[in-house]
Coordinates of C-alpha atoms in Angstrom, one line a residue:
M1 CA 9.3 49.5 31.3
R2 CA 9.9 50.4 27.7
I3 CA 12.3 47.9 26.3
G4 CA 15.4 49.6 25.0
S5 CA 14.6 52.9 26.7
T6 CA 16.5 54.5 29.5
S7 CA 14.0 53.4 32.1
T8 CA 15.7 50.2 33.3
T9 CA 16.4 51.2 36.9
G10 CA 16.2 50.0 40.5
W11 CA 15.4 46.3 40.9
K12 CA 14.8 45.9 37.2
A13 CA 18.4 47.1 36.6
T14 CA 19.7 44.8 39.3
A15 CA 17.9 41.9 37.7
A16 CA 19.1 42.7 34.2
V17 CA 22.7 43.0 35.4
A18 CA 22.4 39.9 37.6
M19 CA 21.6 37.8 34.6
S20 CA 25.3 37.8 33.8
N21 CA 25.6 35.3 36.6
Y22 CA 22.8 33.1 35.2
I23 CA 24.5 33.1 31.8
E24 CA 27.9 32.4 33.3
A25 CA 26.7 29.5 35.5
G26 CA 24.5 28.2 32.6
A27 CA 27.5 28.1 30.3
I28 CA 29.5 26.1 32.8
I29 CA 26.7 23.6 33.3
A30 CA 26.1 23.3 29.6
I31 CA 29.8 22.3 29.4
A32 CA 29.6 20.0 32.4
T33 CA 26.6 18.0 31.1
S34 CA 28.0 17.7 27.6
L35 CA 31.7 16.9 28.1
S36 CA 31.2 13.1 28.0
L37 CA 29.1 13.4 24.8
W38 CA 31.7 15.7 23.1
Q39 CA 34.4 13.2 24.2
D40 CA 32.6 10.3 22.6
A41 CA 31.6 12.3 19.5
F42 CA 35.1 13.6 18.8
G43 CA 37.1 10.7 20.2
I44 CA 39.2 12.8 22.6
D45 CA 41.0 11.6 25.8
D46 CA 40.7 12.8 29.4
F47 CA 43.5 15.3 29.0
A48 CA 41.7 16.9 26.0
V49 CA 38.5 17.1 28.2
G50 CA 40.6 18.8 30.9
L51 CA 41.8 21.3 28.2
L52 CA 38.2 22.1 27.2
A53 CA 37.3 22.7 30.9
A54 CA 40.5 24.7 31.5
F55 CA 39.9 27.2 28.6
S56 CA 36.2 27.6 29.2
A57 CA 34.0 30.0 31.1
N58 CA 35.0 28.1 34.2
A59 CA 38.7 28.9 34.1
F60 CA 41.3 30.4 31.7
G61 CA 38.7 31.8 29.3
A62 CA 37.0 33.7 32.1
A63 CA 40.3 34.7 33.5
I64 CA 41.4 36.4 30.2
G65 CA 38.0 38.2 30.0
A66 CA 38.2 39.5 33.6
A67 CA 41.8 40.8 33.0
I68 CA 40.5 42.7 30.0
G69 CA 37.0 43.7 31.3
G70 CA 37.9 44.9 34.8
P71 CA 40.3 47.8 33.8
L72 CA 38.1 48.7 30.8
C73 CA 35.1 48.9 33.1
D74 CA 36.9 51.4 35.3
R75 CA 38.2 53.4 32.4
Y76 CA 35.2 53.6 30.1
G77 CA 32.3 52.8 32.5
R78 CA 30.2 49.9 33.6
K79 CA 27.8 50.3 30.7
F80 CA 30.6 50.1 28.2
I81 CA 31.1 46.4 29.0
Y82 CA 27.4 45.7 28.7
T83 CA 27.4 47.0 25.1
Y84 CA 29.7 44.2 23.9
D85 CA 30.1 41.3 26.3
L86 CA 26.9 39.5 25.5
V87 CA 27.4 39.9 21.8
V88 CA 30.7 38.1 22.1
F89 CA 29.0 35.5 24.3
M90 CA 26.3 34.8 21.7
V91 CA 29.0 34.2 19.1
G92 CA 30.7 31.7 21.4
V93 CA 27.6 29.7 22.3
L94 CA 26.5 29.6 18.6
I95 CA 29.8 28.1 17.6
A96 CA 29.4 25.5 20.4
T97 CA 25.9 24.8 19.2
F98 CA 27.1 23.9 15.7
A99 CA 30.6 22.6 16.6
V100 CA 31.8 19.7 14.4
S101 CA 35.4 19.3 15.7
F102 CA 37.5 19.5 18.8
P103 CA 39.3 22.8 17.7
M104 CA 35.9 24.4 16.9
L105 CA 34.6 23.4 20.3
L106 CA 37.7 24.6 22.1
A107 CA 37.4 28.0 20.3
A108 CA 33.8 28.2 21.2
F109 CA 34.5 27.6 24.9
L110 CA 37.3 30.1 24.9
I111 CA 35.2 32.9 23.3
T112 CA 32.4 32.2 25.7
G113 CA 34.7 32.3 28.6
I114 CA 36.2 35.6 27.6
A115 CA 32.8 37.1 27.4
V116 CA 31.8 35.7 30.8
G117 CA 34.9 37.0 32.4
A118 CA 34.6 40.5 31.0
G119 CA 31.0 40.8 32.3
A120 CA 31.6 39.5 35.8
P121 CA 33.5 42.5 37.3
A122 CA 31.0 44.9 35.7
S123 CA 28.0 43.1 37.0
W124 CA 29.0 42.8 40.7
T125 CA 30.5 46.4 40.7
Y126 CA 27.4 47.9 39.1
I127 CA 24.9 46.2 41.4
A128 CA 26.8 47.2 44.5
E129 CA 27.3 50.8 43.4
E130 CA 23.6 51.3 42.6
A131 CA 22.3 49.5 45.7
P132 CA 21.2 51.4 48.9
A133 CA 23.9 51.0 51.6
H134 CA 21.5 49.3 54.0
E135 CA 20.4 46.7 51.3
R136 CA 23.7 46.2 49.5
A137 CA 23.9 42.5 50.3
K138 CA 20.3 42.0 49.3
H139 CA 20.9 43.5 45.9
V140 CA 24.3 41.8 45.4
G141 CA 22.6 38.5 46.5
A142 CA 20.4 38.9 43.4
A143 CA 23.5 38.1 41.3
Q144 CA 24.1 35.0 43.4
L145 CA 20.4 34.1 43.0
A146 CA 20.7 34.2 39.2
W147 CA 24.0 32.3 39.4
S148 CA 22.1 29.5 41.3
A149 CA 19.2 29.5 38.9
G150 CA 21.5 28.8 35.9
P151 CA 22.5 25.3 37.1
V152 CA 19.0 24.5 38.2
V153 CA 17.7 25.2 34.7
G154 CA 20.8 23.8 33.0
F155 CA 20.7 20.4 34.8
L156 CA 16.9 20.2 34.3
L157 CA 17.4 20.8 30.6
A158 CA 20.1 18.2 30.5
V159 CA 17.6 15.7 32.0
V160 CA 14.8 16.7 29.6
L161 CA 17.0 17.2 26.4
T162 CA 20.4 15.5 26.8
A163 CA 19.2 12.2 28.3
P164 CA 16.9 11.3 25.4
L165 CA 18.6 13.3 22.5
G166 CA 22.2 12.9 23.3
L167 CA 24.5 15.4 21.7
L168 CA 21.7 17.1 19.9
G169 CA 20.1 17.8 23.3
A170 CA 23.5 19.3 24.5
R171 CA 23.5 21.5 21.5
L172 CA 20.0 22.7 22.3
V173 CA 21.1 23.6 25.9
F174 CA 23.8 25.8 24.4
F175 CA 21.3 27.4 22.0
H176 CA 19.0 28.3 24.9
L177 CA 21.9 30.4 26.4
F178 CA 22.1 32.2 23.1
L179 CA 18.4 33.1 23.3
V180 CA 18.6 34.2 26.9
A181 CA 21.7 36.3 26.2
A182 CA 19.9 38.0 23.3
V183 CA 16.9 39.0 25.4
V184 CA 19.1 40.2 28.3
W185 CA 21.3 42.2 25.9
W186 CA 18.2 43.9 24.5
I187 CA 16.9 44.8 27.9
R188 CA 20.3 46.1 29.0
R189 CA 20.2 48.8 26.3
G190 CA 18.0 50.7 28.8
L191 CA 20.5 50.7 31.6
S192 CA 22.0 54.0 32.8
E193 CA 25.6 54.3 33.7
S194 CA 26.6 53.8 37.4
T195 CA 25.9 57.0 39.3
L196 CA 29.0 56.6 41.4
W197 CA 31.3 56.0 38.4
K198 CA 29.9 59.1 36.7
A199 CA 30.5 61.2 39.8
A200 CA 34.1 59.8 40.1
R201 CA 34.7 60.5 36.4
A202 CA 33.3 64.1 36.7
S203 CA 35.6 64.8 39.6
E204 CA 38.6 63.9 37.4
G205 CA 37.5 66.2 34.6
G206 CA 35.6 63.6 32.6
T207 CA 38.6 62.1 30.8
P208 CA 39.7 58.5 31.3
A209 CA 43.2 58.1 32.8
P210 CA 45.1 55.3 31.1
R211 CA 46.0 52.4 33.5
R212 CA 45.2 54.6 36.5
G213 CA 43.0 52.0 38.1
L214 CA 45.6 49.2 38.2
R215 CA 48.4 51.6 39.1
E216 CA 46.4 53.0 42.1
L217 CA 45.2 49.5 43.1
F218 CA 48.7 48.1 43.5
S219 CA 50.2 51.3 45.0
R220 CA 48.4 51.1 48.4
G221 CA 49.3 48.5 51.0
T222 CA 45.7 48.3 52.2
N223 CA 44.6 47.2 48.8
I224 CA 47.3 44.5 48.6
K225 CA 46.1 43.1 51.9
A226 CA 42.5 43.3 50.8
L227 CA 43.4 41.4 47.6
A228 CA 45.2 38.7 49.6
F229 CA 42.2 38.4 51.9
L230 CA 39.7 38.1 49.1
F231 CA 41.7 35.6 47.2
G232 CA 42.0 33.7 50.5
I233 CA 38.2 33.3 50.7
Y234 CA 37.3 33.1 47.0
G235 CA 40.4 31.7 45.4
F236 CA 40.7 28.6 47.6
W237 CA 36.9 28.0 47.6
G238 CA 36.7 28.7 43.9
I239 CA 39.2 25.9 43.1
V240 CA 36.8 23.5 44.7
A241 CA 33.7 25.0 43.3
G242 CA 35.2 25.2 39.8
Q243 CA 36.0 21.5 39.7
M244 CA 32.5 20.7 40.9
G245 CA 30.9 23.0 38.4
I246 CA 32.5 21.1 35.5
F247 CA 33.3 17.7 36.8
M248 CA 30.7 16.9 39.5
P249 CA 28.8 14.4 37.3
R250 CA 32.1 12.5 36.9
V251 CA 32.6 12.6 40.7
Y252 CA 29.2 11.1 41.2
E253 CA 30.0 8.4 38.6
T254 CA 33.2 7.6 40.4
A255 CA 31.3 7.4 43.7
G256 CA 29.0 4.8 42.1
V257 CA 26.1 6.8 40.6
Q258 CA 26.1 5.5 37.0
S259 CA 22.9 7.0 35.7
E260 CA 23.4 10.4 34.1
V261 CA 19.8 11.3 34.9
E262 CA 20.4 10.6 38.6
Q263 CA 23.7 12.6 38.5
N264 CA 21.9 15.5 37.0
L265 CA 19.0 15.3 39.5
L266 CA 21.4 15.3 42.4
Q267 CA 22.8 18.6 40.9
V268 CA 19.3 20.0 40.6
L269 CA 18.8 19.3 44.3
L270 CA 22.2 20.9 45.1
W271 CA 21.6 24.1 43.2
T272 CA 18.0 24.4 44.3
C273 CA 19.3 24.4 47.9
T274 CA 21.8 27.1 46.8
L275 CA 19.1 29.2 45.3
L276 CA 16.9 28.9 48.5
A277 CA 19.8 29.5 50.8
T278 CA 20.7 32.6 48.8
Y279 CA 17.2 34.0 49.1
F280 CA 16.3 33.0 52.6
G281 CA 19.8 33.2 54.0
F282 CA 22.2 35.7 52.4
Q283 CA 19.7 38.2 51.0
R284 CA 17.7 38.3 54.1
Y285 CA 20.4 38.3 56.8
A286 CA 23.7 39.6 55.4
D287 CA 22.5 43.2 55.9
R288 CA 21.2 42.5 59.4
M289 CA 23.5 40.1 61.3
S290 CA 27.2 39.5 61.7
R291 CA 28.6 38.7 58.3
R292 CA 31.5 36.8 59.8
T293 CA 29.0 34.5 61.6
L294 CA 27.0 33.9 58.4
Y295 CA 30.2 33.3 56.4
V296 CA 31.5 30.8 58.9
I297 CA 28.2 28.8 58.9
G298 CA 28.4 28.5 55.2
A299 CA 32.1 27.6 55.1
V300 CA 31.7 24.9 57.8
L301 CA 28.8 23.3 55.9
G302 CA 31.0 23.2 52.8
V303 CA 33.7 21.3 54.7
F304 CA 31.1 19.0 56.2
A305 CA 29.8 18.1 52.7
W306 CA 33.1 17.0 51.4
V307 CA 34.0 15.1 54.6
L308 CA 30.8 13.1 54.0
L309 CA 31.8 12.4 50.4
V310 CA 35.3 11.2 51.3
F311 CA 34.8 9.3 54.6
A312 CA 31.2 8.0 54.4
D313 CA 29.9 5.2 52.1
A314 CA 28.3 6.8 49.0
T315 CA 24.8 5.6 49.8
L316 CA 21.8 7.6 48.5
P317 CA 21.1 9.3 51.9
V318 CA 24.8 10.3 52.1
L319 CA 24.7 11.8 48.6
L320 CA 21.5 13.6 49.3
L321 CA 22.9 15.1 52.5
F322 CA 26.1 16.1 50.6
A323 CA 24.0 17.9 47.9
V324 CA 21.9 19.7 50.6
S325 CA 24.9 20.7 52.7
W326 CA 27.0 22.0 49.8
G327 CA 24.0 23.7 48.3
V328 CA 23.2 25.6 51.4
S329 CA 26.9 26.3 51.9
A330 CA 27.2 27.8 48.4
G331 CA 24.2 30.0 48.9
I332 CA 25.5 31.8 52.0
G333 CA 29.2 31.3 51.4
A334 CA 32.3 32.5 49.7
Q335 CA 31.1 33.7 46.3
A336 CA 28.3 35.8 47.6
F337 CA 30.5 37.4 50.2
Y338 CA 33.3 37.8 47.7
A339 CA 31.1 39.8 45.4
L340 CA 29.9 42.0 48.3
W341 CA 33.3 42.6 50.0
T342 CA 35.2 43.2 46.7
S343 CA 32.8 46.1 46.0
E344 CA 33.2 47.5 49.5
L345 CA 36.9 47.2 50.0
F346 CA 38.1 49.1 47.0
A347 CA 37.6 52.7 45.8
T348 CA 35.4 53.6 42.8
P349 CA 38.3 54.4 40.3
Y350 CA 39.7 50.9 40.6
R351 CA 36.8 48.9 42.0
A352 CA 36.2 46.9 38.8
S353 CA 39.9 46.5 38.2
A354 CA 40.2 44.8 41.6
Q355 CA 37.4 42.5 40.6
G356 CA 39.1 41.7 37.4
V357 CA 42.5 41.0 39.1
L358 CA 40.8 38.7 41.6
F359 CA 38.6 36.9 39.1
F360 CA 41.6 36.4 36.9
A361 CA 43.7 34.9 39.7
A362 CA 40.8 32.7 40.9
R363 CA 40.0 31.3 37.4
V364 CA 43.6 30.7 36.5
S365 CA 43.8 28.6 39.7
I366 CA 40.8 26.7 38.7
G367 CA 42.2 26.1 35.2
L368 CA 45.5 24.8 36.4
L369 CA 43.8 22.1 38.4
S370 CA 41.2 21.4 35.6
Y371 CA 44.1 20.3 33.4
F372 CA 44.7 17.3 35.7
F373 CA 41.4 16.8 37.6
P374 CA 39.8 14.3 35.2
V375 CA 43.0 12.2 35.2
M376 CA 43.4 12.4 39.0
L377 CA 39.7 11.4 39.5
A378 CA 40.1 8.5 37.1
T379 CA 43.3 7.2 38.6
S380 CA 43.0 8.1 42.3
G381 CA 39.3 8.2 43.0
V382 CA 37.1 10.4 45.1
P383 CA 39.0 10.1 48.4
A384 CA 42.3 11.4 47.0
V385 CA 40.7 14.5 45.2
G386 CA 38.3 14.9 48.1
L387 CA 41.1 15.4 50.7
L388 CA 42.5 18.1 48.4
M389 CA 39.1 19.8 48.3
I390 CA 38.7 19.6 52.1
G391 CA 42.2 21.2 52.6
L392 CA 41.3 24.1 50.3
L393 CA 37.9 24.7 51.9
L394 CA 39.6 24.7 55.4
L395 CA 41.9 27.5 54.2
S396 CA 39.0 29.5 52.9
L397 CA 37.2 29.0 56.2
V398 CA 40.1 30.2 58.4
V399 CA 40.8 33.3 56.2
G400 CA 37.2 34.4 56.4
A401 CA 36.7 33.6 60.1
V402 CA 39.8 35.6 61.1
W403 CA 39.9 38.5 58.7
S404 CA 36.3 39.2 57.6
P405 CA 35.6 42.9 57.4
D406 CA 33.0 44.9 59.2
T407 CA 31.4 46.8 56.3
R408 CA 27.7 46.3 56.9
G409 CA 25.6 49.4 56.2
K410 CA 28.5 51.6 55.2
T411 CA 28.2 53.9 52.2
L412 CA 30.4 53.5 49.2
S413 CA 32.7 56.5 48.7
L414 CA 33.9 58.0 45.4
S415 CA 37.5 57.9 46.2
Q416 CA 37.9 55.6 49.2
P417 CA 36.6 52.1 50.1
V418 CA 34.0 51.9 52.9
C419 CA 36.6 50.8 55.3
A420 CA 39.7 52.9 54.6
G421 CA 41.7 55.3 56.8
Q422 CA 41.0 56.2 60.5
G423 CA 38.4 54.0 62.2
C424 CA 38.6 51.1 59.7
E425 CA 37.3 47.9 61.2
V426 CA 38.6 45.4 58.8
R427 CA 40.3 42.8 61.0
G428 CA 44.0 42.7 60.1
L429 CA 43.6 44.6 56.8
S430 CA 44.9 48.0 57.9

């Protein structure tokens, strides 16, 4: 492959685009492992910590980016987003690296979040559109694989750098994201535009239609039902996963694990299990077996993990079983299926807009709870917040078990989703 050429295709293109997920997850983990250090350095309270989390790549920042990036991706192309999103991201993480005050850090987290949110709809949409129909889950799973690798590397870096160096180590973790983003941005210069998007644009005469994507998205009853279904699986699950992404070290601390190194190593185990489950579970079987069955297995494991954390004594074996159970659950669960089904249930002209709307709604939901989660955890403990997490996960489980769509192996269409019109097999969606 000639770097910067137009030869970045196939699995190389999938890998280059999937790195958006590594960068997103890496940014969230960089925040998670440094919040206590920033709190001590700047003398801020738990509510200010919640504000940082709420406006980061984990919540409102990403929501704003998705609301902007999704429609732009449909109007000007998937490649358009890749030209700019990582440049904005690099600015954000550089500001975080050299932050000297709370307002500077808050601005850094917001800028980083906007860039992450703008890139997410483009990455999942591009991968699905370029993947062969019989291997779509395998290719989309590459994004989930990269998303899992980000926390593994991030928490390991926290152990190696943050534990001995403190805040300087945290700054270095942010700087490593700048370097990764720079390399990925350079490689992405060789990406071609989505073939499916170009064909759809050509059929419309080659001119972008202002706001057409959002208008068409909300004008069809089937789309509204699909949006509701996808928020049901990803939105409820995401509220739980979003708090875990930022605040899980604090949850471990409240449960009795005082060592930051041990907290981070538990997270390394959790995310390593997610990575392995994505590769050996979702990527290998989501194109071959009942997706509803695979989804339910993952969802049940997620509920089981939090039941352990709430109702069992927080001994080392229990915490290890929690990490393994949630890790496997996340690898074959809601986020991977959300990325797959969102691409399959919406037509090309508004596919990325649908991603943007859903990502916006999910991240706003995460942000609303992030305002209060540190205070709730400090005042009420793990059992109280854990019961809330279990309730949300049960909702996600039920929605996916009842209404999961049968889209396996179907070809994406230019103007219609894979399961639209006569013969659609989406349970309850049409």
